[in-house]
Short mmCIF file of C-alpha atoms and ligand atoms in Angstrom, two decimals:
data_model
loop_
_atom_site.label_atom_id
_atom_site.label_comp_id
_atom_site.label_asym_id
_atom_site.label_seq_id
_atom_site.Cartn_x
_atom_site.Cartn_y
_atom_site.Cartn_z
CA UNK A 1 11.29 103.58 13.27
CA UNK A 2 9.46 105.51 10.17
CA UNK A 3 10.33 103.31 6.92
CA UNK A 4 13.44 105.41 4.92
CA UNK A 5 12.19 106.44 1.34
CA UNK A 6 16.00 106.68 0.39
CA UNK A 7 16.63 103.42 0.64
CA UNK A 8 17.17 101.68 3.61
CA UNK A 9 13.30 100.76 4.15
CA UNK A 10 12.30 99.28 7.70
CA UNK A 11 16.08 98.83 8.94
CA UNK A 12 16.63 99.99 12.10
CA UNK A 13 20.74 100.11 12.02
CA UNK A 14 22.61 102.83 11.93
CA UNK A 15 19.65 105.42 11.69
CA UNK A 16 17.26 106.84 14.29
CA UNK A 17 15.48 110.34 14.93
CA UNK A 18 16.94 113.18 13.98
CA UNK A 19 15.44 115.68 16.07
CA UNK A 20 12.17 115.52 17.53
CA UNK A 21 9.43 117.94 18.11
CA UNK A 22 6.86 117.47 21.08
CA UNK A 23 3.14 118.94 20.69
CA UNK A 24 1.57 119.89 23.96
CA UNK A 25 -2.08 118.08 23.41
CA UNK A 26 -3.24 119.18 26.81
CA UNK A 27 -2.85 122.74 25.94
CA UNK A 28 -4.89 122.88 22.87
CA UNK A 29 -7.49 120.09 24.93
CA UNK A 30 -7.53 123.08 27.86
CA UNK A 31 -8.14 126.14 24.81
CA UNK A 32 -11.21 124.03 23.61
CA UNK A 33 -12.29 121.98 26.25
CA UNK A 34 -14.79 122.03 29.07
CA UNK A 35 -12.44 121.99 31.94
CA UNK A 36 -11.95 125.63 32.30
CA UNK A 37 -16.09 125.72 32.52
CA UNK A 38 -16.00 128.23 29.69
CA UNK A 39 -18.31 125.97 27.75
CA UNK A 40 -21.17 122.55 28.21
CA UNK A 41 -19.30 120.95 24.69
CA UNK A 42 -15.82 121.05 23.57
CA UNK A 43 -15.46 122.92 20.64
CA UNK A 44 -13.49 120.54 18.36
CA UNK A 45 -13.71 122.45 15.34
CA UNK A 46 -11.26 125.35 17.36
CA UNK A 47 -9.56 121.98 18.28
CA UNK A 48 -8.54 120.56 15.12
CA UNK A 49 -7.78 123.80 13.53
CA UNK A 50 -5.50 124.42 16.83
CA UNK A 51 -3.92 121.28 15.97
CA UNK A 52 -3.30 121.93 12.60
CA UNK A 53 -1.63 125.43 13.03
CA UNK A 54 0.68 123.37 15.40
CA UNK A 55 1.28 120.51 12.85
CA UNK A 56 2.26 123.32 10.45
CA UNK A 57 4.69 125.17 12.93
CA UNK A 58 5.84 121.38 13.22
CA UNK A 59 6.82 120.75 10.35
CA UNK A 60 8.69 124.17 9.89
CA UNK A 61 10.74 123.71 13.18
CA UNK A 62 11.40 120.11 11.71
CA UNK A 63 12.40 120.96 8.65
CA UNK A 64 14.74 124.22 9.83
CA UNK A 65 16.43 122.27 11.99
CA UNK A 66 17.39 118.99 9.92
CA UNK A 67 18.78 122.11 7.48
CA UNK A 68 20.86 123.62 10.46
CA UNK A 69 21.74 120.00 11.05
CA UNK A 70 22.83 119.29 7.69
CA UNK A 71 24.83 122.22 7.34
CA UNK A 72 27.28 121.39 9.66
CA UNK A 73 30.87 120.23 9.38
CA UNK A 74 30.74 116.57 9.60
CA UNK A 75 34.59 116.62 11.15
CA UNK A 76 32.84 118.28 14.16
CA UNK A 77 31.89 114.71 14.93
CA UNK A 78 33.56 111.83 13.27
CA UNK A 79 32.29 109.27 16.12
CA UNK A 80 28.93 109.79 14.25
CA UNK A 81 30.07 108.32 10.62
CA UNK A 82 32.73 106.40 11.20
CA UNK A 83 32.56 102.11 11.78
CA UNK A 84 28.89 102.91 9.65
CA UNK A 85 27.60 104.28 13.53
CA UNK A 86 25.28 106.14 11.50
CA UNK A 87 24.78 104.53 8.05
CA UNK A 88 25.21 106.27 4.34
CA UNK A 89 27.96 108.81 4.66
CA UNK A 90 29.57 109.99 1.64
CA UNK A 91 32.51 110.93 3.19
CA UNK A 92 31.30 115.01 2.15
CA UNK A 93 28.01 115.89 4.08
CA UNK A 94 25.84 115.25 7.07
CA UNK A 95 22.80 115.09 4.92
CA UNK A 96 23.99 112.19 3.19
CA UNK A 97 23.11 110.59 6.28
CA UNK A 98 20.48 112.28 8.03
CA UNK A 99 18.36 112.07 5.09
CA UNK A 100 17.88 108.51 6.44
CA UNK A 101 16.66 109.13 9.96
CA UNK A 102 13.03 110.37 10.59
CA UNK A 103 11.27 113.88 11.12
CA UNK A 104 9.61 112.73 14.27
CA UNK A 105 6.27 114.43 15.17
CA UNK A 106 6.20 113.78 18.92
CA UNK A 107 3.08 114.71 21.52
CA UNK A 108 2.55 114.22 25.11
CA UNK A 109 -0.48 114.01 27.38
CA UNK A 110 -3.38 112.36 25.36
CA UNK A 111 -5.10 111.37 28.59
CA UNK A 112 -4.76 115.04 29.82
CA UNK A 113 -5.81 116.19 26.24
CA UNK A 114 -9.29 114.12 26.33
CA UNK A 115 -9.82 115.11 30.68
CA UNK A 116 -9.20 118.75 29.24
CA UNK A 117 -12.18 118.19 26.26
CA UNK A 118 -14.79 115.93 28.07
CA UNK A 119 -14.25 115.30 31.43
CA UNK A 120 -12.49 112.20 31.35
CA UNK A 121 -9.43 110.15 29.54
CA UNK A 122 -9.23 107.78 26.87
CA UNK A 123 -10.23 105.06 29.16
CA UNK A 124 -13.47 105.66 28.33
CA UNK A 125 -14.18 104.45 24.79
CA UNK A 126 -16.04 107.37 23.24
CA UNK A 127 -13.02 109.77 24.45
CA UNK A 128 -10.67 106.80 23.03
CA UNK A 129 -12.07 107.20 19.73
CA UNK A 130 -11.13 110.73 19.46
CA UNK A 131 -8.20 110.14 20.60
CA UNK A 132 -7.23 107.65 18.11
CA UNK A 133 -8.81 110.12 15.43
CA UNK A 134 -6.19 113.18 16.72
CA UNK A 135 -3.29 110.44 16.15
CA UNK A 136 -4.76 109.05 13.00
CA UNK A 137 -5.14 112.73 11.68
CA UNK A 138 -1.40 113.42 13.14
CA UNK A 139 0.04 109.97 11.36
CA UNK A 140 -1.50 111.61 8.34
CA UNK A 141 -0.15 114.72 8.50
CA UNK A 142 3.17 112.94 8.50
CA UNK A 143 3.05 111.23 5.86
CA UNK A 144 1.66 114.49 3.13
CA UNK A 145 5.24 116.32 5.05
CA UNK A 146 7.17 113.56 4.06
CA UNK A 147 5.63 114.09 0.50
CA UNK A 148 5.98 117.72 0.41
CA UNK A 149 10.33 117.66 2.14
CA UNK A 150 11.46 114.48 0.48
CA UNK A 151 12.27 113.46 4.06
CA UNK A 152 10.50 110.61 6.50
CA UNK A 153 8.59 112.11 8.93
CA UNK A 154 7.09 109.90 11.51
CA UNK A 155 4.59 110.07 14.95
CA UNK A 156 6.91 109.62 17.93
CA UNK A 157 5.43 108.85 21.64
CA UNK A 158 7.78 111.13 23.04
CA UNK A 159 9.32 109.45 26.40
CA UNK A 160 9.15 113.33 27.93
CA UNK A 161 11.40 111.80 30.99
CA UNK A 162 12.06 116.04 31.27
CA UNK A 163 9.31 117.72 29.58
CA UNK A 164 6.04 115.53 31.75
CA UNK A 165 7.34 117.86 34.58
CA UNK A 166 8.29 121.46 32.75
CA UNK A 167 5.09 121.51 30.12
CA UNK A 168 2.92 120.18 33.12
CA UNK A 169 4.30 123.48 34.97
CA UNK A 170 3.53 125.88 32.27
CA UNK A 171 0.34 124.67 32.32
CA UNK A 172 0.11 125.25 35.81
CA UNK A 173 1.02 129.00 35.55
CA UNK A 174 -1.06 129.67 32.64
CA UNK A 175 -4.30 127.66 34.16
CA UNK A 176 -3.68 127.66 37.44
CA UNK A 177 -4.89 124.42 38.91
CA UNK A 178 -7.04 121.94 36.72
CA UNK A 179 -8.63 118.32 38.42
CA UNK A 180 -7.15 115.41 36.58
CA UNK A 181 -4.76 117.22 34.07
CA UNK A 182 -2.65 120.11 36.40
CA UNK A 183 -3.19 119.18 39.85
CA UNK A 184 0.09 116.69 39.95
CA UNK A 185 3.55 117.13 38.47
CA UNK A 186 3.45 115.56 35.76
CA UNK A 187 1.73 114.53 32.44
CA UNK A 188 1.17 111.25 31.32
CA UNK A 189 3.53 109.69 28.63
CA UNK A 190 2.56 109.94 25.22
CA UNK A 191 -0.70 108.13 24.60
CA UNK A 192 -0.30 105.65 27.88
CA UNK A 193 -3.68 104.74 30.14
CA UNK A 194 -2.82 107.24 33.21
CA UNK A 195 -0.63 105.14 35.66
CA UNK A 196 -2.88 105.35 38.58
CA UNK A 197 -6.01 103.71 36.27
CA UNK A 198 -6.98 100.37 38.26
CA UNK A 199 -7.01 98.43 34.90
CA UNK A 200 -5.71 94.62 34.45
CA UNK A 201 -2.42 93.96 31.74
CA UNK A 202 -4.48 93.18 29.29
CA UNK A 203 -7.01 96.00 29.33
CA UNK A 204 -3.94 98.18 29.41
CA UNK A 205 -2.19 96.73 26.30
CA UNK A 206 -6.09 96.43 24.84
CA UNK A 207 -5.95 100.35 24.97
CA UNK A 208 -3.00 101.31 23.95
CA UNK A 209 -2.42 98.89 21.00
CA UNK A 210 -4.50 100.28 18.56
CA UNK A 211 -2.27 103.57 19.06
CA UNK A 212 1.52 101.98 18.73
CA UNK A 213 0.97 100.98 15.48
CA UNK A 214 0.80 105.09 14.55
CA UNK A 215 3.55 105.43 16.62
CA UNK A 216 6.29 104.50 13.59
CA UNK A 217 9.02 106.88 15.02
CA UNK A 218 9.32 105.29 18.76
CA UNK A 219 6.59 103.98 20.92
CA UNK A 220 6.73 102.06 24.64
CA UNK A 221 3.76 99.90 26.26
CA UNK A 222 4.23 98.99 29.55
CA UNK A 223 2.85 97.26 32.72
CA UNK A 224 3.27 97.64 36.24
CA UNK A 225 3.89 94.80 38.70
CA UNK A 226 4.97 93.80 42.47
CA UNK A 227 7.86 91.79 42.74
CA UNK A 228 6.06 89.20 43.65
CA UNK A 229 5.82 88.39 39.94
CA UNK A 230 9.20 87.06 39.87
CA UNK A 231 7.33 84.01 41.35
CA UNK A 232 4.79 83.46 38.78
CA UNK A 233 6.62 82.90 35.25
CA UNK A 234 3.67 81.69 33.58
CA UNK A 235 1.64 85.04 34.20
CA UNK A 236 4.81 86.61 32.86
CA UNK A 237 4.53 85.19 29.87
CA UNK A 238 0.74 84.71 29.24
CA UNK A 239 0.95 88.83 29.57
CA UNK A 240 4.27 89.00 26.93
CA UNK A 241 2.30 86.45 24.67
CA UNK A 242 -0.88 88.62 24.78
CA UNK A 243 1.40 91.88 24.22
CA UNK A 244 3.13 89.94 20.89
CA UNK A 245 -0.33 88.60 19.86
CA UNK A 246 -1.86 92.67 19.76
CA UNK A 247 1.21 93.98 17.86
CA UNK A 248 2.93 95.77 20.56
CA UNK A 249 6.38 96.96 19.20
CA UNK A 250 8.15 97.10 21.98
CA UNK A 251 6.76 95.92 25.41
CA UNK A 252 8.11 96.36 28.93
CA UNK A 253 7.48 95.18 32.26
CA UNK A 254 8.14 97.04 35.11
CA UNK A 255 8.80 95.89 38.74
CA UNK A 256 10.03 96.85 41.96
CA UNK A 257 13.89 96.45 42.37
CA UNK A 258 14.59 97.20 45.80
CA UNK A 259 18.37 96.43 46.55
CA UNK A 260 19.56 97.04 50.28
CA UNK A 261 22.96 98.57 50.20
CA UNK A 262 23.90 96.67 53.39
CA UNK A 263 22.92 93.20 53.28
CA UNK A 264 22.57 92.99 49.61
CA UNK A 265 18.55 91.86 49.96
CA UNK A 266 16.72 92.01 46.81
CA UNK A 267 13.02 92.52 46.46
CA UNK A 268 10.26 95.34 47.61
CA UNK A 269 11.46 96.84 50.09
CA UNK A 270 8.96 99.27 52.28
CA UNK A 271 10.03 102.57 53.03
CA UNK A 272 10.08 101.38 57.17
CA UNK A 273 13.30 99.98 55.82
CA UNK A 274 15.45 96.49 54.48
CA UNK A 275 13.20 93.43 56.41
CA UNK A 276 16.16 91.52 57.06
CA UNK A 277 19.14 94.18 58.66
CA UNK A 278 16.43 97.23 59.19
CA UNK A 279 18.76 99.47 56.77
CA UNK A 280 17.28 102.22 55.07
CA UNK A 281 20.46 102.06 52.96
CA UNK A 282 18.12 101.30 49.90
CA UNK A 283 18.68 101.22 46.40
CA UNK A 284 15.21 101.25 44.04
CA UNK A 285 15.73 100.51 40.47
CA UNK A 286 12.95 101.62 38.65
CA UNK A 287 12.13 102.80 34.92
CA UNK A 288 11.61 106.24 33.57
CA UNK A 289 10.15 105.65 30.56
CA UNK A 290 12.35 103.60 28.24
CA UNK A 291 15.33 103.24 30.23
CA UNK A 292 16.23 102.00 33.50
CA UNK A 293 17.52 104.54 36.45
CA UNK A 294 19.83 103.20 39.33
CA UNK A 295 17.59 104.96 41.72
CA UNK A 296 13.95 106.54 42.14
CA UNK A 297 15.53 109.90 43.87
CA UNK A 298 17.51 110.36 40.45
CA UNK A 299 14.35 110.68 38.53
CA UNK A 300 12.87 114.82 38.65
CA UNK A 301 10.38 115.93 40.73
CA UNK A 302 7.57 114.92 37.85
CA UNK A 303 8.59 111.00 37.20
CA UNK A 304 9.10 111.38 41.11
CA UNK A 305 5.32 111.81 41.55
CA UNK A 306 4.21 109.64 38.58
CA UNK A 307 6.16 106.24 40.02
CA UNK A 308 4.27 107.41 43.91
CA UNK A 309 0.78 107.36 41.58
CA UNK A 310 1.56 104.06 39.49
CA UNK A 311 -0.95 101.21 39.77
CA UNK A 312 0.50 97.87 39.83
CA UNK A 313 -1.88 96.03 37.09
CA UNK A 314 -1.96 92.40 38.96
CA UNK A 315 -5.78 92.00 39.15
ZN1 ZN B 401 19.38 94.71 54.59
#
């Protein structure tokens, strides 16, 4: 959460994001990159001067829409200000407590982004420092519009449970096919190592650490397991320990949930079907991006294809 400048600092209650806007970093990657075989070098002066037409066009949405926001009747939703839900009303406007929440700048597909410019993702350390750079420069950005609007802007890792699939389609019609950023249905989550990267928990959080402290308006880090885990508590919480010790704000781990709807097993169940009763009556619990869903076949066709693709980081 982006620190308030009107007076309610670091707190978390009763405020949140007012309403986000999501840049599309694989676009402006694919406009200046070398994946389209246009060019040897990416041309990162058309990049940055992409990104900064966007940031501006950012900011504008941002800052037209909080208005919109504000100017509505705050009777159209009492739920909202009333038992201090959302903190600071004055009992007259909805910018009384808006002004609290935070601008947040949100992106998606920085893996995609860097395949689009070099050739490969921020795996690599030389495409991880430009990476870092386009957030750094982003982070930056925020803070000069929360100068300039008297509001808090923030970077947000937008969780994109929807738009991984529809941006990653536009893509698609615009570019047709590209290796590595269009050729599934999805994009990868916000700055997150690509879930089918064979890398261990703790080159994962190693990556992606340096990045979620920029991320002041939301940010997840995750790792993938078998459910074998459930076994092995001290590996559970060497990998927690390590997450806390790099400054991870808020760390998940995922596993396989498998619940058979017949006999009630619990574990990871293979698609042949429940090893104990031979139902395929199965339940899998898995996690979008933040949240959990009851079921895999709830998620859309793009998370659908990203949990198929997901490396489970036991090595
Ligand atoms: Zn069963």
């Amino acid at each position: 959460m982006s620190f308030d400048r009107h007076g309610f600092g670091y707190s978390k209650v009763g405020r949140g994001n007012v309403s986000p806007v999501t840049i599309n970093l694989p676009k402006i990657g694919i406009r200046h990159g070398i994946c389209l075989g246009e060019r040897d070098k990416a041309d990162l002066d058309g990049f940055w001067r992409e990104l900064d037409e966007i940031l501006k066009l950012t900011e504008k949405a941002l800052v037209e829409r909080y208005a919109y926001i504000c100017s509505q009747n705050p009777k159209a939703a009492p739920f909202m200000y009333i038992n201090h839900t959302m903190r600071g009303f004055n009992n007259k406007n909805i910018s009384s407590v808006m002004k609290h929440g935070s601008q947040a700048i949100g992106l998606i597909g920085v893996a995609e982004m860097c395949e689009a410019l070099f050739g490969k993702n921020h795996v690599d350390m030389s495409a991880r420092n430009f990476a870092l750079q386009v957030i750094e420069h982003i982070s930056d950005f925020a803070k000069e519009a929360s100068e300039r609007n008297d509001l808090n802007f923030g970077v947000y890792f937008t969780p994109a449970e929807g738009c991984c699939y529809t941006i990653c389609k536009k893509l698609k019609d615009e570019f047709g096919i590209i290796s590595n950023i269009t050729d599934k249905e999805f994009l990868t989550n916000s700055i997150h190592v690509p879930v089918w990267e064979e890398v261990t928990p703790f080159e994962k959080i190693d990556i992606e650490a340096p990045f979620c402290k920029l991320g002041t308006s939301g940010c997840i880090t995750y790792v993938e397991f078998d459910s074998k885990i459930i076994n092995n508590l001290d590996a559970v919480e060497t990998v927690i320990n390590y997450a806390m010790d790099n400054n991870i704000p808020y760390f998940a781990i995922n596993f396989p949930l498998d619940t058979c709807c017949d006999c009630h097993y619990q574990g990871d169940i293979p698609s042949e079907g429940c090893p104990v009763c031979n139902s395929k009556n199965i339940e899998r619990l898995a996690r979008v991006t933040g949240y959990l869903t009851s079921d895999v076949s709830h998620f859309n066709q793009g998370k659908q294809d990203e949990v198929k693709r997901r490396f489970k980081h036991m090595k």
